[in-house]
Amino acid sequence: MDIKKKLRQAPSSPGIYIMKGGREKVLYVGKAKNLRNRLRSYFQDSALLDARKMKMVQEVRDFDYIVTDNELAALALEANFIKRIRPGYNIVLRDDKNYPYLKLTVNEEWPRLEVVRKIEKDGALYFGPYVPAGGMWEMLKFIRRNFPIRICRHNLDKPFRPCVQHQMGRCIAPCAESLRTTEDHEKYIEIVNEVRAFIQGEKKGLLSSLQDRMQKLSDELKFEEAASIRDRLKALETAWETQHVISLELGDMDAIGLYREGQEASIFMLFIRNGMVIGQKDFFLKKLEDMDNGELASDFIEQFYSKEMPLSPRIILPVKAQLTTQQQWLSERRGAAVRLAYARNELEGKVLKMANDNALYAFNRHRETRVDETILKIKELLGLERLPKRIGAIDVSNISGSEAVGALIVYEDGKFVKEDYRLFKIKTVSGIDDFAMIGETAGRYLKNIAEDESRLPQLLLIDGGRGQLESALKAMRPFDLPVELTGIAKAKDRREKTSGVRTDVDRIYLPGKRSPVYLEPFLDTTHLLQKIRDEVHRFAITYHKKLRAKRTLESPLEKIAGIGKTRRLALLKHFGSLDAIRSASVEELAAVKGMNRKVAELVQETLG
């Protein structure tokens, strides 16, 4: 069915829409309050779309939609589809794992504590998420050493023989029939409440309760039990000293930090419970095109919180955005109000700053890791002998051979090394000869750094095809340096029919290899090599334009022998303009202070 006809038939109801490309490939899943209006906005008002969605629309061959009862149902369905299908134009979080939680089974007669990754509506208490899980395991180890709560999954309808945990004093053994008195149960529930208070960070109440119990046991002359409580108090005080408490006033909240550079962003989550940071998680997102940060935050929230998890009453956003539908959706799932907003006071502002700072650190860490992986892939792709940790690139720029320049840039450790950039005015080549200009630039650069191995690149990219590469190789031979050279040729709109070489994609030419290596779009290796090529091209053409502009602004007087700065200024001051100087007689020119007849005749001859 044709798209125009389907647009006319689309209902004005809430729901989700599924954009499809060739071979029914799902490109994008979105939600809408009014499906007809939203779908029409893609195909009839596409000029209003951002670059990412305009690019997607060009690939669309068909679409489907699913009607829902309301916007909230559409939001939930959209999140489910994105998680399951992972469409290319949606933000997809690479995070398939369920987070770990501590589960306290207060719904059982004799509650136990265990680690789970699935939240169930079973009446138990869930604490978390703990990301990474290291802190949770340390907490669990502490609880098992200091609170004699059971960790087994036995059905206690029938009695069991107490296990080694009881012998070690780490469980009061409710499995044993002889230890199931009413008094035993009351004592056990007290321990369960202490565990809950410890996990939730209720420091003041828990310490006060334990001190009262210790005093009571001492008064009853139960000194051994009192000593056990005393040891627990000391252990608790030590444990709390190591916990990252920001402020108890914060209560429970999640903070979303954001750092972005162009089409890439890092999101850093802080999970705070009772004023303590109990977990953190970062995500790296790329290919964002010109998506604004409000839409980015909205899409992230819909995906991240689509997991089954205990929801915090407050979620602090990194941007000022009205996310009313998302707030209603989260509140409905929590069964109580969720506030989804930018930091509203100084304390929340400090937490958001912490999250944003960590997003920056995570961004840099991820980029460095990703760059290392990409560099390794480039080595494998091009069959290089050494890992190209330092990459140089050369390009030339000229118009009809005039103001010809060469440029060299360096890329290392994930960034361009501006202090190692070099510019060359072409000296030995006249006329249009890009091959010779590349040869001169490569030769002069390599000669300058031949004796400083620390500045040598492992790989030198030449902007151009086989001819430019051969010129650079010829220039390098006298130096016998451990530098590998390749040429990088830009894609054209068509294929070269005669040679059979694909020119619709960028390609790499290697010494001694007849066929080029084709750089397939959308790969990290392609993006990095293109980025380096584009930077050296920018550097060369900027210098070339600067020289051309300077030549255009130069006065013809500057090219006359005998006319220096003093005489030039004197002539301009006396006559007022270049045209007036051109119209003056030899006698008038010679009469100007600092001039003589010989120089005046030369001026008239040159300008006349």
Coordinates of C-alpha atoms in Angstrom, one line a residue:
M1 CA 0.0 0.0 0.0
D2 CA 1.3 3.4 -0.8
I3 CA 2.3 5.8 2.0
K4 CA 0.0 8.6 1.0
K5 CA -3.0 6.3 1.1
K6 CA -1.9 4.9 4.5
L7 CA -1.5 8.4 5.9
R8 CA -5.1 9.2 5.0
Q9 CA -6.3 6.1 6.7
A10 CA -4.2 6.6 9.9
P11 CA -6.5 7.2 13.0
S12 CA -6.4 10.3 15.2
S13 CA -5.8 8.1 18.2
P14 CA -2.9 7.6 20.6
G15 CA -0.5 4.8 19.8
I16 CA 2.9 3.8 18.4
Y17 CA 4.2 3.9 14.9
I18 CA 6.8 1.7 13.3
M19 CA 8.9 3.1 10.4
K20 CA 10.2 0.4 8.0
G21 CA 12.9 0.5 5.4
G22 CA 13.8 -2.0 2.7
R23 CA 13.1 -5.7 3.4
E24 CA 10.7 -4.7 6.3
K25 CA 13.7 -3.6 8.4
V26 CA 12.4 -1.6 11.4
L27 CA 14.1 1.8 11.4
Y28 CA 12.4 3.7 14.2
V29 CA 9.6 3.3 16.7
G30 CA 7.8 6.3 18.1
K31 CA 4.7 7.1 20.2
A32 CA 2.0 9.7 19.5
K33 CA -1.0 11.3 21.1
N34 CA -2.5 11.6 17.6
L35 CA -1.1 9.1 15.1
R36 CA -2.4 10.8 12.0
N37 CA -0.9 14.2 12.9
R38 CA 2.5 12.7 13.9
L39 CA 2.8 10.5 10.8
R40 CA 1.9 13.4 8.5
S41 CA 4.6 15.5 10.2
Y42 CA 7.2 13.1 8.9
F43 CA 6.1 13.0 5.3
Q44 CA 4.3 16.4 4.7
D45 CA 6.3 18.7 7.0
S46 CA 9.7 17.0 6.8
A47 CA 11.5 20.4 6.6
L48 CA 10.7 20.9 10.3
L49 CA 12.4 17.6 11.3
D50 CA 15.9 17.4 12.8
A51 CA 18.7 16.0 10.6
R52 CA 18.5 12.5 12.2
K53 CA 14.8 12.1 11.4
M54 CA 15.1 13.6 7.9
K55 CA 17.8 11.0 7.2
M56 CA 15.5 8.3 8.5
V57 CA 12.5 9.5 6.4
Q58 CA 14.6 9.1 3.3
E59 CA 15.0 5.4 4.0
V60 CA 11.3 4.8 4.9
R61 CA 9.5 2.5 2.5
D62 CA 6.4 1.7 4.7
F63 CA 5.0 2.1 8.2
D64 CA 2.7 0.4 10.6
Y65 CA 0.9 1.6 13.7
I66 CA -0.7 0.1 16.8
V67 CA -3.5 2.1 18.5
T68 CA -3.6 2.2 22.3
D69 CA -6.1 3.5 24.9
N70 CA -4.1 6.4 25.9
E71 CA -0.7 8.1 25.8
L72 CA 0.7 6.3 28.8
A73 CA -0.1 2.9 27.2
A74 CA 1.6 4.1 24.1
L75 CA 4.7 5.1 26.1
A76 CA 4.9 1.7 27.7
L77 CA 4.4 -0.1 24.4
E78 CA 7.0 2.0 22.7
A79 CA 9.6 1.3 25.4
N80 CA 8.9 -2.5 25.1
F81 CA 9.2 -2.4 21.2
I82 CA 12.5 -0.5 21.3
K83 CA 14.0 -2.8 23.9
R84 CA 13.0 -5.9 21.9
I85 CA 13.6 -4.7 18.3
R86 CA 16.5 -2.2 18.8
P87 CA 15.7 0.0 15.8
G88 CA 18.7 1.8 14.3
Y89 CA 17.3 5.4 14.6
N90 CA 16.2 5.0 18.2
I91 CA 18.4 5.5 21.2
V92 CA 19.1 2.0 22.3
L93 CA 20.8 1.3 25.7
R94 CA 23.3 -1.5 25.5
D95 CA 22.2 -2.8 28.8
D96 CA 20.4 -6.2 28.7
K97 CA 21.2 -7.2 32.3
N98 CA 18.7 -6.8 35.1
Y99 CA 20.3 -5.0 38.1
P100 CA 20.9 -6.7 41.4
Y101 CA 18.7 -6.0 44.4
L102 CA 18.6 -7.1 48.0
K103 CA 15.3 -8.8 48.8
L104 CA 14.1 -9.0 52.4
T105 CA 11.2 -11.5 52.5
V106 CA 9.0 -9.7 55.2
N107 CA 6.1 -11.5 53.6
E108 CA 7.3 -14.8 55.2
E109 CA 7.0 -15.8 58.8
W110 CA 10.7 -16.1 59.2
P111 CA 12.1 -13.5 56.7
R112 CA 15.4 -14.1 54.9
L113 CA 17.8 -11.9 52.9
E114 CA 18.8 -12.8 49.3
V115 CA 20.1 -11.2 46.1
V116 CA 17.7 -11.1 43.2
R117 CA 17.6 -9.6 39.7
K118 CA 13.9 -9.7 39.2
I119 CA 11.3 -7.6 41.1
E120 CA 8.0 -9.3 41.9
K121 CA 4.9 -8.0 43.5
D122 CA 5.0 -10.5 46.4
G123 CA 5.0 -8.2 49.5
A124 CA 8.7 -8.5 50.0
L125 CA 11.0 -5.5 50.5
Y126 CA 13.4 -4.7 47.6
F127 CA 16.5 -2.5 48.0
G128 CA 18.6 -1.2 45.2
P129 CA 19.6 -1.1 42.4
Y130 CA 23.2 -1.8 43.4
V131 CA 25.4 -1.0 40.3
P132 CA 28.2 -2.0 40.3
A133 CA 27.4 -5.0 42.5
G134 CA 30.6 -4.9 44.5
G135 CA 29.2 -2.6 47.2
M136 CA 26.2 -4.8 47.6
W137 CA 28.2 -8.0 48.2
E138 CA 30.3 -6.1 50.8
M139 CA 27.1 -5.0 52.6
L140 CA 25.7 -8.6 52.4
K141 CA 29.0 -10.0 53.9
F142 CA 28.8 -7.4 56.7
I143 CA 25.1 -8.3 57.4
R144 CA 25.8 -12.0 57.6
R145 CA 28.7 -11.4 60.0
N146 CA 26.7 -9.1 62.3
F147 CA 23.0 -10.0 62.0
P148 CA 22.0 -13.6 62.6
I149 CA 19.3 -13.7 59.8
R150 CA 18.7 -16.8 57.7
I151 CA 20.0 -16.9 54.1
C152 CA 18.6 -20.3 53.2
R153 CA 15.6 -20.9 51.0
H154 CA 14.2 -23.9 53.0
N155 CA 10.5 -24.2 53.4
L156 CA 10.2 -24.0 57.2
D157 CA 6.8 -25.8 57.5
K158 CA 8.9 -28.7 58.6
P159 CA 11.8 -28.5 61.0
F160 CA 15.4 -29.0 59.9
R161 CA 18.7 -29.7 61.7
P162 CA 20.5 -26.4 62.1
C163 CA 23.4 -25.9 59.6
V164 CA 26.9 -24.6 60.0
Q165 CA 25.7 -21.0 59.9
H166 CA 24.0 -21.5 63.3
Q167 CA 27.2 -23.1 64.7
M168 CA 29.1 -20.0 63.5
G169 CA 26.7 -17.7 65.3
R170 CA 25.4 -16.3 62.0
C171 CA 21.8 -17.5 62.2
I172 CA 19.5 -18.2 65.2
A173 CA 18.2 -21.2 63.3
P174 CA 14.4 -20.9 63.0
C175 CA 14.6 -24.1 61.1
A176 CA 15.1 -26.0 64.4
E177 CA 11.8 -26.8 66.1
S178 CA 13.3 -26.1 69.5
L179 CA 14.1 -22.5 68.5
R180 CA 10.6 -21.5 67.3
T181 CA 9.1 -20.2 70.4
T182 CA 7.1 -16.9 70.5
E183 CA 10.1 -15.3 72.2
D184 CA 12.4 -16.6 69.5
H185 CA 10.2 -15.2 66.8
E186 CA 10.0 -11.7 68.5
K187 CA 13.8 -11.7 68.8
Y188 CA 14.2 -12.8 65.1
I189 CA 11.8 -10.0 63.9
E190 CA 13.8 -7.5 65.9
I191 CA 16.9 -8.6 63.9
V192 CA 15.0 -8.4 60.6
N193 CA 14.0 -4.8 61.5
E194 CA 17.6 -4.0 62.3
V195 CA 18.7 -5.4 58.9
R196 CA 16.1 -3.3 57.2
A197 CA 17.2 -0.2 59.1
F198 CA 20.9 -0.8 58.3
I199 CA 20.2 -1.3 54.5
Q200 CA 18.1 1.9 54.5
G201 CA 20.7 3.9 56.3
E202 CA 18.5 4.7 59.3
K203 CA 21.6 5.2 61.4
K204 CA 20.2 7.2 64.4
G205 CA 17.2 5.0 65.0
L206 CA 19.2 1.8 64.7
L207 CA 22.0 2.8 67.0
S208 CA 19.5 4.1 69.6
S209 CA 17.5 0.8 69.4
L210 CA 20.6 -1.4 69.8
Q211 CA 21.9 0.7 72.7
D212 CA 18.5 0.3 74.5
R213 CA 18.6 -3.4 73.9
M214 CA 22.2 -3.7 75.2
Q215 CA 21.2 -1.8 78.4
K216 CA 18.2 -4.0 78.9
L217 CA 20.2 -7.2 78.5
S218 CA 22.8 -5.9 80.9
D219 CA 20.1 -5.1 83.5
E220 CA 18.8 -8.6 83.1
L221 CA 22.4 -9.9 83.7
K222 CA 22.5 -11.4 80.1
F223 CA 26.0 -10.2 79.7
E224 CA 27.0 -12.5 76.8
E225 CA 24.0 -11.3 74.7
A226 CA 24.8 -7.7 75.7
A227 CA 28.4 -8.1 74.6
S228 CA 27.2 -9.4 71.2
I229 CA 25.0 -6.2 70.8
R230 CA 28.0 -4.1 71.8
D231 CA 30.2 -5.7 69.1
R232 CA 27.4 -5.1 66.6
L233 CA 27.3 -1.4 67.5
K234 CA 31.0 -1.0 67.0
A235 CA 30.9 -2.8 63.6
L236 CA 28.0 -0.6 62.5
E237 CA 29.8 2.6 63.4
T238 CA 32.8 1.5 61.4
A239 CA 30.7 0.4 58.5
W240 CA 28.8 3.7 58.3
E241 CA 32.1 5.7 58.3
T242 CA 33.0 4.1 54.9
Q243 CA 29.6 4.8 53.3
H244 CA 29.2 7.7 50.9
V245 CA 26.6 9.8 52.6
I246 CA 25.8 13.1 50.8
S247 CA 23.0 14.3 53.0
L248 CA 20.2 12.6 54.8
E249 CA 17.9 15.4 53.7
L250 CA 18.0 14.1 50.1
G251 CA 16.1 10.9 51.0
D252 CA 15.6 8.7 48.0
M253 CA 16.3 10.0 44.5
D254 CA 18.0 9.2 41.2
A255 CA 20.2 11.9 39.5
I256 CA 20.8 11.8 35.8
G257 CA 24.1 13.5 34.7
L258 CA 24.8 14.3 31.1
Y259 CA 27.9 15.3 29.1
R260 CA 27.8 15.8 25.4
E261 CA 30.2 16.5 22.5
G262 CA 28.5 16.8 19.1
Q263 CA 26.8 13.5 18.2
E264 CA 28.1 11.6 21.2
A265 CA 27.0 11.8 24.8
S266 CA 27.6 10.1 28.2
I267 CA 24.8 9.7 30.7
F268 CA 25.7 8.9 34.3
M269 CA 23.1 7.7 36.8
L270 CA 23.5 8.1 40.6
F271 CA 21.1 6.0 42.8
I272 CA 20.7 7.7 46.2
R273 CA 18.8 6.0 49.0
N274 CA 18.2 7.7 52.3
G275 CA 20.9 10.2 51.4
M276 CA 23.5 7.6 50.5
V277 CA 24.9 6.7 47.1
I278 CA 24.2 3.0 46.7
G279 CA 24.9 2.6 43.0
Q280 CA 25.9 4.2 39.8
K281 CA 25.7 3.4 36.1
D282 CA 27.0 5.1 32.9
F283 CA 25.9 4.9 29.3
F284 CA 27.7 6.0 26.1
L285 CA 25.4 7.1 23.2
K286 CA 26.5 8.0 19.7
K287 CA 25.1 9.0 16.3
L288 CA 22.8 11.5 18.0
E289 CA 23.0 13.9 15.0
D290 CA 21.3 17.1 16.1
M291 CA 18.9 15.6 18.6
D292 CA 18.4 18.2 21.4
N293 CA 19.2 17.2 25.0
G294 CA 15.5 17.4 26.1
E295 CA 14.6 14.7 23.6
L296 CA 17.7 12.7 24.6
A297 CA 16.7 12.8 28.3
S298 CA 13.1 11.8 27.4
D299 CA 14.1 8.9 25.3
F300 CA 16.7 7.7 27.9
I301 CA 14.1 7.8 30.7
E302 CA 11.6 5.8 28.7
Q303 CA 14.1 3.1 28.0
F304 CA 16.0 3.0 31.3
Y305 CA 12.9 2.9 33.5
S306 CA 11.1 0.3 31.3
K307 CA 12.8 -2.3 33.5
E308 CA 11.0 -3.7 36.5
M309 CA 12.6 -1.8 39.4
P310 CA 11.6 0.0 42.6
L311 CA 11.2 3.6 41.5
S312 CA 12.5 6.6 43.4
P313 CA 10.0 9.4 44.3
R314 CA 12.4 11.9 42.6
I315 CA 14.4 11.8 39.4
I316 CA 16.6 14.8 38.8
L317 CA 17.0 15.7 35.1
P318 CA 20.2 17.2 33.5
V319 CA 18.1 19.6 31.5
K320 CA 15.0 21.8 32.0
A321 CA 12.4 19.8 30.2
Q322 CA 8.6 19.3 30.6
L323 CA 8.2 15.5 30.6
T324 CA 4.6 15.4 31.9
T325 CA 3.7 12.1 30.1
Q326 CA 6.8 10.3 31.4
Q327 CA 6.1 11.6 34.9
Q328 CA 2.6 10.3 34.8
W329 CA 3.8 6.9 33.5
L330 CA 6.4 6.6 36.3
S331 CA 3.9 7.6 38.9
E332 CA 1.4 5.1 37.7
R333 CA 4.1 2.3 37.8
R334 CA 5.3 3.3 41.3
G335 CA 1.7 3.6 42.7
A336 CA 2.7 7.0 44.1
A337 CA 3.9 10.4 42.9
V338 CA 7.2 10.6 41.0
R339 CA 8.7 14.1 40.5
L340 CA 10.7 14.3 37.2
A341 CA 12.4 17.7 37.0
Y342 CA 15.6 19.7 37.0
A343 CA 17.3 20.4 40.3
R344 CA 15.1 22.8 42.3
N345 CA 17.4 23.7 45.3
E346 CA 21.1 24.0 46.2
L347 CA 21.4 20.4 47.5
E348 CA 19.8 18.9 44.5
G349 CA 22.1 21.1 42.4
K350 CA 25.2 19.7 44.1
V351 CA 24.0 16.2 43.4
L352 CA 23.3 17.0 39.7
K353 CA 26.8 18.6 39.4
M354 CA 28.3 15.4 40.8
A355 CA 26.4 13.4 38.2
N356 CA 27.4 15.7 35.4
D357 CA 31.1 15.7 36.5
N358 CA 31.0 11.9 36.5
A359 CA 29.3 11.9 33.1
L360 CA 32.3 13.9 31.7
Y361 CA 34.8 11.5 33.3
A362 CA 32.9 8.5 31.9
F363 CA 32.8 10.2 28.4
N364 CA 36.6 10.6 28.3
R365 CA 37.2 7.1 29.7
H366 CA 34.9 5.5 27.1
R367 CA 36.3 7.6 24.3
E368 CA 39.8 6.5 25.2
T369 CA 38.8 2.9 25.4
R370 CA 36.9 3.1 22.1
V371 CA 39.7 4.9 20.4
D372 CA 42.2 2.1 21.4
E373 CA 39.8 -0.5 20.0
T374 CA 39.4 1.5 16.8
I375 CA 43.1 1.9 16.4
L376 CA 43.5 -1.9 16.7
K377 CA 40.8 -2.4 14.1
I378 CA 42.6 0.0 11.7
K379 CA 45.8 -2.0 12.2
E380 CA 44.0 -5.2 11.3
L381 CA 42.0 -3.6 8.4
L382 CA 45.1 -2.1 6.7
G383 CA 47.4 -5.0 7.6
L384 CA 49.9 -2.7 9.3
E385 CA 53.0 -4.0 11.0
R386 CA 52.7 -1.8 14.1
L387 CA 49.8 -0.4 16.1
P388 CA 49.2 3.2 14.7
K389 CA 49.0 5.0 18.0
R390 CA 50.3 8.2 16.4
I391 CA 48.8 9.0 13.0
G392 CA 50.0 11.8 10.7
A393 CA 48.1 13.1 7.7
I394 CA 49.2 15.2 4.7
D395 CA 47.3 17.3 2.2
V396 CA 48.0 20.1 -0.2
S397 CA 45.9 23.1 -1.4
N398 CA 46.2 25.4 -4.4
I399 CA 44.2 27.1 -7.1
S400 CA 45.7 26.6 -10.6
G401 CA 49.1 26.2 -8.9
S402 CA 49.0 29.6 -7.1
E403 CA 49.6 30.0 -3.4
A404 CA 50.3 26.3 -3.1
V405 CA 50.6 25.0 0.4
G406 CA 51.1 21.7 2.2
A407 CA 49.8 20.7 5.6
L408 CA 50.6 18.1 8.2
I409 CA 48.4 17.2 11.2
V410 CA 48.9 14.6 14.0
Y411 CA 46.3 12.5 15.8
E412 CA 47.3 10.7 19.0
D413 CA 45.6 9.3 22.1
G414 CA 42.1 10.2 20.9
K415 CA 42.8 13.8 20.0
F416 CA 44.5 16.1 17.5
V417 CA 47.9 17.2 18.7
K418 CA 47.8 20.9 17.6
E419 CA 51.3 21.7 18.7
D420 CA 52.7 19.2 16.1
Y421 CA 50.7 20.7 13.2
R422 CA 53.0 22.0 10.4
L423 CA 52.4 24.2 7.3
F424 CA 54.6 24.4 4.2
K425 CA 54.7 26.9 1.4
I426 CA 55.4 24.9 -1.7
K427 CA 58.8 26.0 -3.1
T428 CA 60.0 23.5 -5.8
V429 CA 56.8 23.0 -7.8
S430 CA 55.3 25.5 -10.4
G431 CA 52.0 25.0 -12.0
I432 CA 49.3 22.4 -11.2
D433 CA 51.0 19.2 -10.0
D434 CA 49.4 17.8 -6.8
F435 CA 51.6 14.7 -6.9
A436 CA 54.8 16.7 -6.8
M437 CA 53.4 19.0 -4.1
I438 CA 52.6 16.0 -1.9
G439 CA 56.1 14.7 -2.5
E440 CA 57.7 18.0 -1.4
T441 CA 55.5 18.2 1.7
A442 CA 56.2 14.6 2.7
G443 CA 59.9 15.0 2.1
R444 CA 60.3 18.2 4.0
Y445 CA 58.2 16.9 7.0
L446 CA 60.1 13.6 7.2
K447 CA 63.4 15.4 7.0
N448 CA 62.5 17.7 9.9
I449 CA 61.6 14.8 12.2
A450 CA 63.9 12.0 11.0
E451 CA 66.1 12.2 14.0
D452 CA 63.4 12.5 16.6
E453 CA 61.7 9.0 16.8
S454 CA 59.3 10.2 19.5
R455 CA 57.6 12.5 17.0
L456 CA 57.4 9.9 14.2
P457 CA 53.9 8.7 13.3
Q458 CA 53.5 4.9 12.9
L459 CA 51.0 5.7 10.1
L460 CA 51.1 8.6 7.6
L461 CA 47.8 9.2 5.7
I462 CA 48.1 10.9 2.3
D463 CA 45.0 12.7 1.2
G464 CA 44.6 11.3 -2.4
G465 CA 44.8 8.1 -4.4
R466 CA 47.5 5.9 -5.8
G467 CA 49.4 8.8 -7.5
Q468 CA 49.7 10.9 -4.4
L469 CA 50.8 7.8 -2.4
E470 CA 53.5 6.9 -4.9
S471 CA 54.9 10.5 -4.7
A472 CA 55.0 10.4 -0.9
L473 CA 56.7 7.0 -0.9
K474 CA 59.3 8.2 -3.3
A475 CA 60.0 11.2 -1.0
M476 CA 60.3 9.0 2.0
R477 CA 62.8 6.4 0.6
P478 CA 66.0 8.4 1.3
F479 CA 65.2 8.6 5.0
D480 CA 64.5 4.8 5.6
L481 CA 62.0 5.5 8.5
P482 CA 59.7 3.1 10.2
V483 CA 56.6 4.9 9.0
E484 CA 53.9 3.2 7.0
L485 CA 52.1 5.2 4.3
T486 CA 48.6 4.9 2.9
G487 CA 46.5 7.0 0.6
I488 CA 42.9 7.9 1.4
A489 CA 40.6 8.8 -1.5
K490 CA 37.3 10.4 -1.0
A491 CA 34.1 8.9 -2.4
K492 CA 32.4 10.1 -5.6
D493 CA 28.8 9.9 -6.7
R494 CA 29.5 7.2 -9.3
R495 CA 31.7 4.2 -10.0
E496 CA 34.7 4.3 -12.4
K497 CA 33.5 1.9 -15.1
T498 CA 36.9 1.5 -16.8
S499 CA 39.0 0.5 -13.7
G500 CA 36.3 -1.5 -11.9
V501 CA 37.2 0.4 -8.7
R502 CA 34.4 1.3 -6.4
T503 CA 34.4 5.1 -6.0
D504 CA 31.0 5.4 -4.2
V505 CA 32.8 4.9 -0.9
D506 CA 36.0 6.2 0.6
R507 CA 39.0 3.9 0.0
I508 CA 42.5 3.3 1.2
Y509 CA 45.4 2.6 -1.1
L510 CA 48.3 0.6 0.2
P511 CA 51.9 0.3 -1.1
G512 CA 52.3 -2.6 -3.4
K513 CA 48.6 -3.5 -3.4
R514 CA 46.6 -3.2 -6.6
S515 CA 43.1 -3.2 -5.1
P516 CA 42.2 -0.6 -2.5
V517 CA 40.6 -1.3 0.9
Y518 CA 37.0 0.0 0.9
L519 CA 35.8 1.9 3.9
E520 CA 32.3 0.9 4.6
P521 CA 30.0 3.6 6.1
F522 CA 29.0 3.7 9.7
L523 CA 32.1 1.8 11.0
D524 CA 34.2 3.4 13.8
T525 CA 37.4 2.7 11.7
T526 CA 35.8 4.6 8.7
H527 CA 34.7 7.5 10.9
L528 CA 38.2 8.0 12.5
L529 CA 40.1 7.8 9.2
Q530 CA 37.6 10.3 7.6
K531 CA 37.9 12.6 10.7
I532 CA 41.7 12.7 10.3
R533 CA 41.5 13.2 6.5
D534 CA 38.9 16.0 7.0
E535 CA 41.0 17.8 9.6
V536 CA 44.2 17.9 7.4
H537 CA 42.1 19.1 4.5
R538 CA 40.6 21.9 6.7
F539 CA 44.0 22.9 7.9
A540 CA 45.5 23.1 4.4
I541 CA 42.7 25.0 2.8
T542 CA 42.5 27.5 5.7
Y543 CA 46.2 28.3 5.3
H544 CA 45.7 28.6 1.5
K545 CA 42.8 30.9 1.9
K546 CA 44.8 33.1 4.3
L547 CA 47.6 33.5 1.8
R548 CA 45.2 34.3 -1.0
A549 CA 43.5 36.9 1.1
K550 CA 46.8 38.4 2.1
R551 CA 47.9 38.6 -1.6
T552 CA 44.5 40.3 -2.5
L553 CA 45.0 42.9 0.2
E554 CA 48.6 43.7 -0.7
S555 CA 49.3 47.1 -2.3
P556 CA 51.0 47.0 -5.8
L557 CA 53.5 49.5 -4.3
E558 CA 54.9 46.7 -2.1
K559 CA 56.2 44.9 -5.2
I560 CA 58.2 48.0 -6.5
A561 CA 61.9 47.9 -5.8
G562 CA 63.0 50.8 -3.7
I563 CA 59.5 51.3 -2.2
G564 CA 59.6 50.3 1.4
K565 CA 57.1 50.9 4.2
T566 CA 58.2 54.6 4.8
R567 CA 58.0 55.7 1.1
R568 CA 54.7 53.7 0.6
L569 CA 53.1 55.5 3.5
A570 CA 54.5 58.9 2.4
L571 CA 53.0 58.5 -1.1
L572 CA 49.6 57.4 0.3
K573 CA 49.5 60.2 2.8
H574 CA 50.4 62.8 0.1
F575 CA 48.1 61.6 -2.7
G576 CA 45.4 60.0 -0.7
S577 CA 44.8 56.9 -2.8
L578 CA 46.4 54.4 -5.2
D579 CA 44.5 55.9 -8.2
A580 CA 45.9 59.4 -7.4
I581 CA 49.4 58.0 -7.3
R582 CA 48.9 56.3 -10.6
S583 CA 47.7 59.6 -12.2
A584 CA 50.6 61.7 -10.8
S585 CA 53.5 62.8 -13.0
V586 CA 57.2 61.9 -12.4
E587 CA 57.8 65.4 -11.0
E588 CA 54.9 65.2 -8.6
L589 CA 56.0 61.8 -7.4
A590 CA 59.7 62.9 -7.0
A591 CA 58.5 65.9 -4.9
V592 CA 57.2 63.7 -2.1
K593 CA 59.4 63.6 1.0
G594 CA 61.8 60.7 0.8
M595 CA 61.4 60.1 -3.0
N596 CA 63.8 60.8 -5.9
R597 CA 63.4 60.9 -9.6
K598 CA 64.7 57.4 -10.3
V599 CA 62.3 55.8 -7.9
A600 CA 59.5 58.1 -9.1
E601 CA 60.1 56.9 -12.7
L602 CA 60.0 53.2 -11.5
V603 CA 56.6 53.9 -9.7
Q604 CA 55.1 55.4 -12.8
E605 CA 56.4 52.7 -15.1
T606 CA 55.0 50.0 -12.8
L607 CA 51.6 51.5 -12.1
G608 CA 51.1 53.4 -15.4

